[in-house]
C-alpha positions as a printed Julia matrix, in Angstrom:
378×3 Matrix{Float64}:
 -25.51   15.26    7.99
 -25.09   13.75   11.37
 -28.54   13.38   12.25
 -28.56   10.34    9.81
 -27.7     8.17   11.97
 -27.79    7.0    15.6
 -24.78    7.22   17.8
 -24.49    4.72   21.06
 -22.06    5.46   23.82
 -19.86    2.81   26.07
 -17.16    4.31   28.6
 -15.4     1.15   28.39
 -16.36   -0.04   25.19
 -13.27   -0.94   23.49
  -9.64   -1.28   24.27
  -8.26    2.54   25.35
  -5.88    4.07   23.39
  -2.53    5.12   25.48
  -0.3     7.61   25.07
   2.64    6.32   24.43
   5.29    8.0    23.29
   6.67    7.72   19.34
   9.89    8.56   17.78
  10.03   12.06   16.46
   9.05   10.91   12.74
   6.15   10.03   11.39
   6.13    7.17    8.27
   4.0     7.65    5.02
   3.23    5.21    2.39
   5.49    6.54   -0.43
   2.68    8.31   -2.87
   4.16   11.6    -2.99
   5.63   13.72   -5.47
   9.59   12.56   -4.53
  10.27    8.81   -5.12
  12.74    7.48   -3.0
  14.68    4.06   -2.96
  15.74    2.56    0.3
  19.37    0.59    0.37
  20.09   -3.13    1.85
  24.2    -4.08    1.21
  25.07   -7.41    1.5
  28.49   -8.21    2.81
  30.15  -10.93    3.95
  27.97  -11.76    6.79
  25.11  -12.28    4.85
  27.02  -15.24    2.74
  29.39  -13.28    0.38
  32.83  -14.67    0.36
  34.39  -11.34   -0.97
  33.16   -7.89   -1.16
  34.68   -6.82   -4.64
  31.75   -7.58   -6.84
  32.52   -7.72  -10.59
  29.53   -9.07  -12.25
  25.53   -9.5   -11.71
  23.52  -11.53  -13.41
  20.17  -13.65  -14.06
  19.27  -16.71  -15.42
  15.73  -18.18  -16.52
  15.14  -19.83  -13.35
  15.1   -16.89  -11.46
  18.56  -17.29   -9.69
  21.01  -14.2    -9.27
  24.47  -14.73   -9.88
  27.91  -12.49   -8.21
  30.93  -13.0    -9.8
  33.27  -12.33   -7.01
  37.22  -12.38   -6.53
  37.01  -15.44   -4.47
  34.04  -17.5    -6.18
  30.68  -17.36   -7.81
  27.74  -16.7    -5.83
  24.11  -17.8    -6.6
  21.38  -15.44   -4.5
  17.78  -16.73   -4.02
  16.86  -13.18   -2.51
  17.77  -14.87    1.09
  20.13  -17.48    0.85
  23.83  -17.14   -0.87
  25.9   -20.05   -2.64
  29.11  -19.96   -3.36
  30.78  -22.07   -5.94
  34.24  -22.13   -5.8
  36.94  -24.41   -5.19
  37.56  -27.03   -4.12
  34.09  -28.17   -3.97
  33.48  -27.34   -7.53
  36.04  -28.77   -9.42
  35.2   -26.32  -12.49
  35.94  -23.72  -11.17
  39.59  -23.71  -11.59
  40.36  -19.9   -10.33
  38.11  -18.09   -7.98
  38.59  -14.61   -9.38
  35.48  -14.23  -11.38
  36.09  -11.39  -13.89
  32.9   -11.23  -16.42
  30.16  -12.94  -17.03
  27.04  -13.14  -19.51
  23.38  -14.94  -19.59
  23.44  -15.46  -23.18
  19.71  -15.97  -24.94
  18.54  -19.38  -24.11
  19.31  -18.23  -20.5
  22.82  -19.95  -19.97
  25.45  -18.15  -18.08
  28.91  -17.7   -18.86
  31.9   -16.74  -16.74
  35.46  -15.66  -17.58
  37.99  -16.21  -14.61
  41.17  -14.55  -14.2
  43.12  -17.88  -15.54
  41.89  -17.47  -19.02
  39.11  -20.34  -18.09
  35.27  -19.84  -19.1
  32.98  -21.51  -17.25
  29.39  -22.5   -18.38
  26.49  -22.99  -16.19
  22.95  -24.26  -17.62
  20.97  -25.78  -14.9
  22.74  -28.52  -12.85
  25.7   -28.93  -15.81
  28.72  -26.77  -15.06
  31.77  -27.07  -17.61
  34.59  -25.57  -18.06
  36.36  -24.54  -21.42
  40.01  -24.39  -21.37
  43.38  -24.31  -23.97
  41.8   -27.98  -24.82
  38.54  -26.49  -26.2
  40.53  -23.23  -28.03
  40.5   -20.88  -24.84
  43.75  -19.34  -24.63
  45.65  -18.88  -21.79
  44.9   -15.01  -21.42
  42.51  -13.09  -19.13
  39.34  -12.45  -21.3
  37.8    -9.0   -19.83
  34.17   -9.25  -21.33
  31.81  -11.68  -22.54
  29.0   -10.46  -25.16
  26.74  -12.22  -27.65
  26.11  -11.21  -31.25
  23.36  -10.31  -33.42
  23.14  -13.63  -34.19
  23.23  -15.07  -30.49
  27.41  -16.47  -30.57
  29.1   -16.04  -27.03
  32.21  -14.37  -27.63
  35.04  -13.55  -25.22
  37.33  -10.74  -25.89
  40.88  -10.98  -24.6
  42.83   -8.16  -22.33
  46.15   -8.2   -24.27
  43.3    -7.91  -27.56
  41.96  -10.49  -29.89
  38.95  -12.59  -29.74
  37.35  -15.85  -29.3
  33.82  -17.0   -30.46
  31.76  -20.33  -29.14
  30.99  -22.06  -31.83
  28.41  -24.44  -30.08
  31.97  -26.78  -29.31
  34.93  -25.36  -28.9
  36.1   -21.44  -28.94
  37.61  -20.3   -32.18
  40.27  -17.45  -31.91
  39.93  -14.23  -33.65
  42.69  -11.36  -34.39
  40.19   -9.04  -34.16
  37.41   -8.22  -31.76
  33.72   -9.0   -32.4
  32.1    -5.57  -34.19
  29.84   -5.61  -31.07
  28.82   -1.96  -30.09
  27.78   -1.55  -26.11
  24.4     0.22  -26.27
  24.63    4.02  -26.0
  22.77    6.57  -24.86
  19.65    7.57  -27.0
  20.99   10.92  -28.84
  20.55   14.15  -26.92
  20.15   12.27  -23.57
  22.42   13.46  -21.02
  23.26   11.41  -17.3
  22.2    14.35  -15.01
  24.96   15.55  -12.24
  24.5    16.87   -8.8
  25.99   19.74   -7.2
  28.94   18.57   -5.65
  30.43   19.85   -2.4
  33.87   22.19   -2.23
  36.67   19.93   -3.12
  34.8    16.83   -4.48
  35.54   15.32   -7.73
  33.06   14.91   -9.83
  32.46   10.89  -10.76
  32.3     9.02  -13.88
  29.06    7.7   -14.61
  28.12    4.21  -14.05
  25.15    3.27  -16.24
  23.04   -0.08  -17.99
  20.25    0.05  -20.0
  17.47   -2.8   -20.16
  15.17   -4.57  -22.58
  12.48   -2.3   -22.51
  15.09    0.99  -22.82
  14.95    1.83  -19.16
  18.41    3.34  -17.97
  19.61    3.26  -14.81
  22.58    6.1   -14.38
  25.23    6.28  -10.76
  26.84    9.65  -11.29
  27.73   12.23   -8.22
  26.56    9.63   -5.37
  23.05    9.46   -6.71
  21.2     6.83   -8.98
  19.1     8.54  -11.47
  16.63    6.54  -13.76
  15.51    7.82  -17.23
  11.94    6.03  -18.25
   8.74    7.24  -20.88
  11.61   10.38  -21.59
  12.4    11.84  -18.7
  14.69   11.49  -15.3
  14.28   10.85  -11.59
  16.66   11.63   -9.55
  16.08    9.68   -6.02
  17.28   11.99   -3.35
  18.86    9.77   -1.13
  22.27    9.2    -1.65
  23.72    6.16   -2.55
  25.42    4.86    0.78
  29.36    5.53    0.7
  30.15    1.53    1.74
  29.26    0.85   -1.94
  31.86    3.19   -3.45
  33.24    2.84   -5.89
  29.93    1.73   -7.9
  31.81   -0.72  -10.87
  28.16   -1.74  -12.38
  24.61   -1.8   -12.38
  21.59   -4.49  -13.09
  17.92   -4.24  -12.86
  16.39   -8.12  -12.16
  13.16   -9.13  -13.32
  11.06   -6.82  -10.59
  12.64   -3.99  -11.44
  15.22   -4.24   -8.68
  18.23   -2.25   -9.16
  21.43   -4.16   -7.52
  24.65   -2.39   -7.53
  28.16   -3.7    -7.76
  30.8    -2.15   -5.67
  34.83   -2.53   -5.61
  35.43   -4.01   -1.87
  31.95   -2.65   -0.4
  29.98   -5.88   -1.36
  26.5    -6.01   -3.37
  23.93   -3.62   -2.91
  20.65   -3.22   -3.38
  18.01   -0.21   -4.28
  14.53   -1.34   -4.35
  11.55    1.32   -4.36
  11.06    2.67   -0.53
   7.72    1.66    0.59
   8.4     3.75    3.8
   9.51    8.17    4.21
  10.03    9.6     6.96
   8.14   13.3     7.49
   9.16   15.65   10.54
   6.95   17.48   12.04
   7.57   20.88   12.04
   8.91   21.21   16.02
  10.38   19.34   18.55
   7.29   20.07   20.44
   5.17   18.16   17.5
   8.03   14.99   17.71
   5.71   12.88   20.14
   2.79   11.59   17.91
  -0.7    10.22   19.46
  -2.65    9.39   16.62
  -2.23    9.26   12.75
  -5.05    9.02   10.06
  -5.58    9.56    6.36
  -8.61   10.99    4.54
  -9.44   10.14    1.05
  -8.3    13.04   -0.26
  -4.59   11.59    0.49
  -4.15   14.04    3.69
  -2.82   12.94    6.76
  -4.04   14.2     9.85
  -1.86   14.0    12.89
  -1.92   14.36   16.78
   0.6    15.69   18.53
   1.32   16.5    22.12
   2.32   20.21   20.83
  -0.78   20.37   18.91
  -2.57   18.46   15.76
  -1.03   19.41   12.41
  -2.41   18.34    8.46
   0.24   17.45    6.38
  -0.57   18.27    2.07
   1.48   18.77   -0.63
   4.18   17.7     1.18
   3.82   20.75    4.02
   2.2    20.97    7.58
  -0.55   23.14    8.43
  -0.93   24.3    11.87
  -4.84   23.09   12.94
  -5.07   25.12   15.63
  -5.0    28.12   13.92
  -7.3    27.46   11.66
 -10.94   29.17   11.9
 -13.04   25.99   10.81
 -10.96   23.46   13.53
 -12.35   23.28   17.24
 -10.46   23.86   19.95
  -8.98   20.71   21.71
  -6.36   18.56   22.71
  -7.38   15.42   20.69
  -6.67   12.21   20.86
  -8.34   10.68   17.96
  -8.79   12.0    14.13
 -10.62    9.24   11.52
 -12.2    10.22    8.45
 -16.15    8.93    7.96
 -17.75    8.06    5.54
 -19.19   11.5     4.0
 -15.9    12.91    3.75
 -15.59   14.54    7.24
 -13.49   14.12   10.14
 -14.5    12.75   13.64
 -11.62   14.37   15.88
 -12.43   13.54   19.47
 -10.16   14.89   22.19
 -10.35   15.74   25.98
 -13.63   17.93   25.93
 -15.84   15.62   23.57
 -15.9    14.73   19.93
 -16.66   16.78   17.14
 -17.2    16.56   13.34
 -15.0    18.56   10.77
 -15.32   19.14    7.52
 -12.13   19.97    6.32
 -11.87   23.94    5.17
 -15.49   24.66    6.35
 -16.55   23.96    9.38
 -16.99   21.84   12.34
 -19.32   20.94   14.76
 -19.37   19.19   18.1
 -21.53   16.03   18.87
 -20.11   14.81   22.35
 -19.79   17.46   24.9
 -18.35   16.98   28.7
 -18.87   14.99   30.82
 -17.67   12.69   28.33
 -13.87   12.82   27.63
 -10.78   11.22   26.49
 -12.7    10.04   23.09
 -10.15    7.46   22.09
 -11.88    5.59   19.1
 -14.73    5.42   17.28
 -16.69    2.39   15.02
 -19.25    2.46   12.13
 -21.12   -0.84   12.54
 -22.87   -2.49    9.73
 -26.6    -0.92   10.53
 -24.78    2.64   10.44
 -24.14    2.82   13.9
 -21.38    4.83   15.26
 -19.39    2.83   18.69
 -17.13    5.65   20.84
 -15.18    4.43   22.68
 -13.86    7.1    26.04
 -12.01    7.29   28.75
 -13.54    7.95   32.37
């Protein structure tokens, strides 16, 4: 109970609390039932030369790669490179079309001129009718079974790397893309009067993970199931041409003209309160149950299972204006406010410690020796 330990008071203790006024919502660490991802789109301001994307990749130093229509792009996570000509030489078209990180990590790209360019480290060649590449437009590159490169050509036809030179093929590689596991469906969204319903962009990766765009949403099918993250992809990315998941398990998205996004777990929701009276927000804490307890200037609400209770109206929460709400450290709540401080055990009961005079409890401290600091107004 209270009476365990010994509570000193200091008008001017600590640093006062204002009141200053918030936006109307209130931000939550992202623990709830609803996973979300938040969106960053990177045009050409932030280094890319083009904003058609046709390719993402990574190699095994860590580097992303964007094939773009005007030159190749390698992405630290902050800083964009573009090779392209004239300054690389190799690079004999800048309309990047495919590309592939074979198995020892090398990456391959197919440009629009029937050139493939290789990439391993610092050594950049390029393979042209000299080497066996014919002068066609090659509109994939894939590796076999057995770890070969092969390129297969628009018009049809093949060509595999033989560790030298490409070797031409009448036929194309018996390389399968990999489906969908059987009886696993892309879900779709309602779609709005008039909208036409989109085909589905989809990858899966090493471990089986699939990542699905279908209806303006990305949905992600893990451990046998779906999640469908509720925020829309945003319309600058349309249309979404491909999808790749890098080593974190960040999902970047390629777009046709909208540049090269990026979906990354939100580690931020907003929640609005329940009234615009409730928009301006004086205090914010969370209990160890995972509740948050929040002041507002139209009253303090409790906000569980994703839904706000009204504290005022309930039988076992004093009546106050507060200012402060902190959970301690047997479970309860100290909620101070403008006629004292109190102690609330959520669902119960409460009781009040601090009476008038003292008002405007702002803060409060649990020292090391078990002593509890308040800190008030005047």
């Amino acid at each position: 109970g209270y009476s365990a330990f010994h509570m000193r008071f200091s008008r001017r203790l600590a640093v006062l609390a204002s009141f200053a006024v918030c936006a109307p919502v209130i931000f939550a660490s992202v623990h709830a039932a609803s996973p979300d991802l938040r969106y960053r789109i990177w045009t050409r301001e932030d280094g890319l030369p083009q904003g058609s994307v046709r390719g993402i990749a990574q190699t095994s130093d860590g580097y992303l790669w964007i094939a773009t229509l005007d030159g190749l792009v390698r992405f630290d996570g902050v800083r964009m490179v573009v090779f392209a000509r004239p300054e690389v030489p190799e690079m004999t078209s800048n309309r990047c079309l495919t590309m592939l990180v074979d198995g020892r990590g090398v990456l391959w790209v197919g440009l629009d001129d029937g050139t493939i360019v290789r990439i391993s480290g610092p050594h950049i060649t390029a393979f042209g009718p000299k080497d066996g590449v014919r002068s066609s437009t090659y509109d994939g590159l894939s590796r076999d079974n057995d770890g070969r490169v092969w390129a297969t050509v628009v018009s049809g036809g093949a060509a595999m790397f033989d560790g030298a030179r490409w070797t031409p093929s009448p036929a194309r590689p018996a390389i399968v893309p990999p489906a969908l596991p059987a009886g696993v469906h892309i879900p779709s969204m309602p779609l709005a009067p008039g909208a036409v319903r989109s085909t589905p962009v989809w990858m899966t990766t090493p471990t089986g993970r699939i990542w699905a765009f279908a209806d303006g949403f990305l949905h992600r099918y893990d451990a046998g199931s779906w999640t469908t993250f509720p925020t829309r992809v945003p319309s600058a990315l349309m249309p979404v041409t491909s999808l790749f998941e890098d080593r974190e398990g960040t999902l970047w998205i390629a777009s046709e003209g909208g540049g090269l996004g990026q979906a990354s777990p939100a580690v931020v929701r907003g929640i609005v309160p329940p009234g615009p009276e409730q928009y301006n927000v004086d205090t914010v804490s969370e209990d160890d149950a995972g509740r948050l307890w929040i002041g507002t200037r139209g009253g303090p609400l409790l906000f569980e299972h994703d839904s706000f209770v009204m504290l005022s109206a309930q039988p076992w929460w004093p009546r106050l204006s507060v200012t402060m709400m902190k959970p301690d450290v047997d479970g309860s709540m100290l909620v101070g406010g403008l006629s004292g401080l109190y102690r609330v055990w959520p669902y119960r009961r409460f009781e009040q410690l601090l009476a008038s005079p003292i008002t405007h409890v702002f803060d409060f401290l649990r020292d090391r020796q078990n002593v509890v600091w308040v800190a008030t107004g005047t």
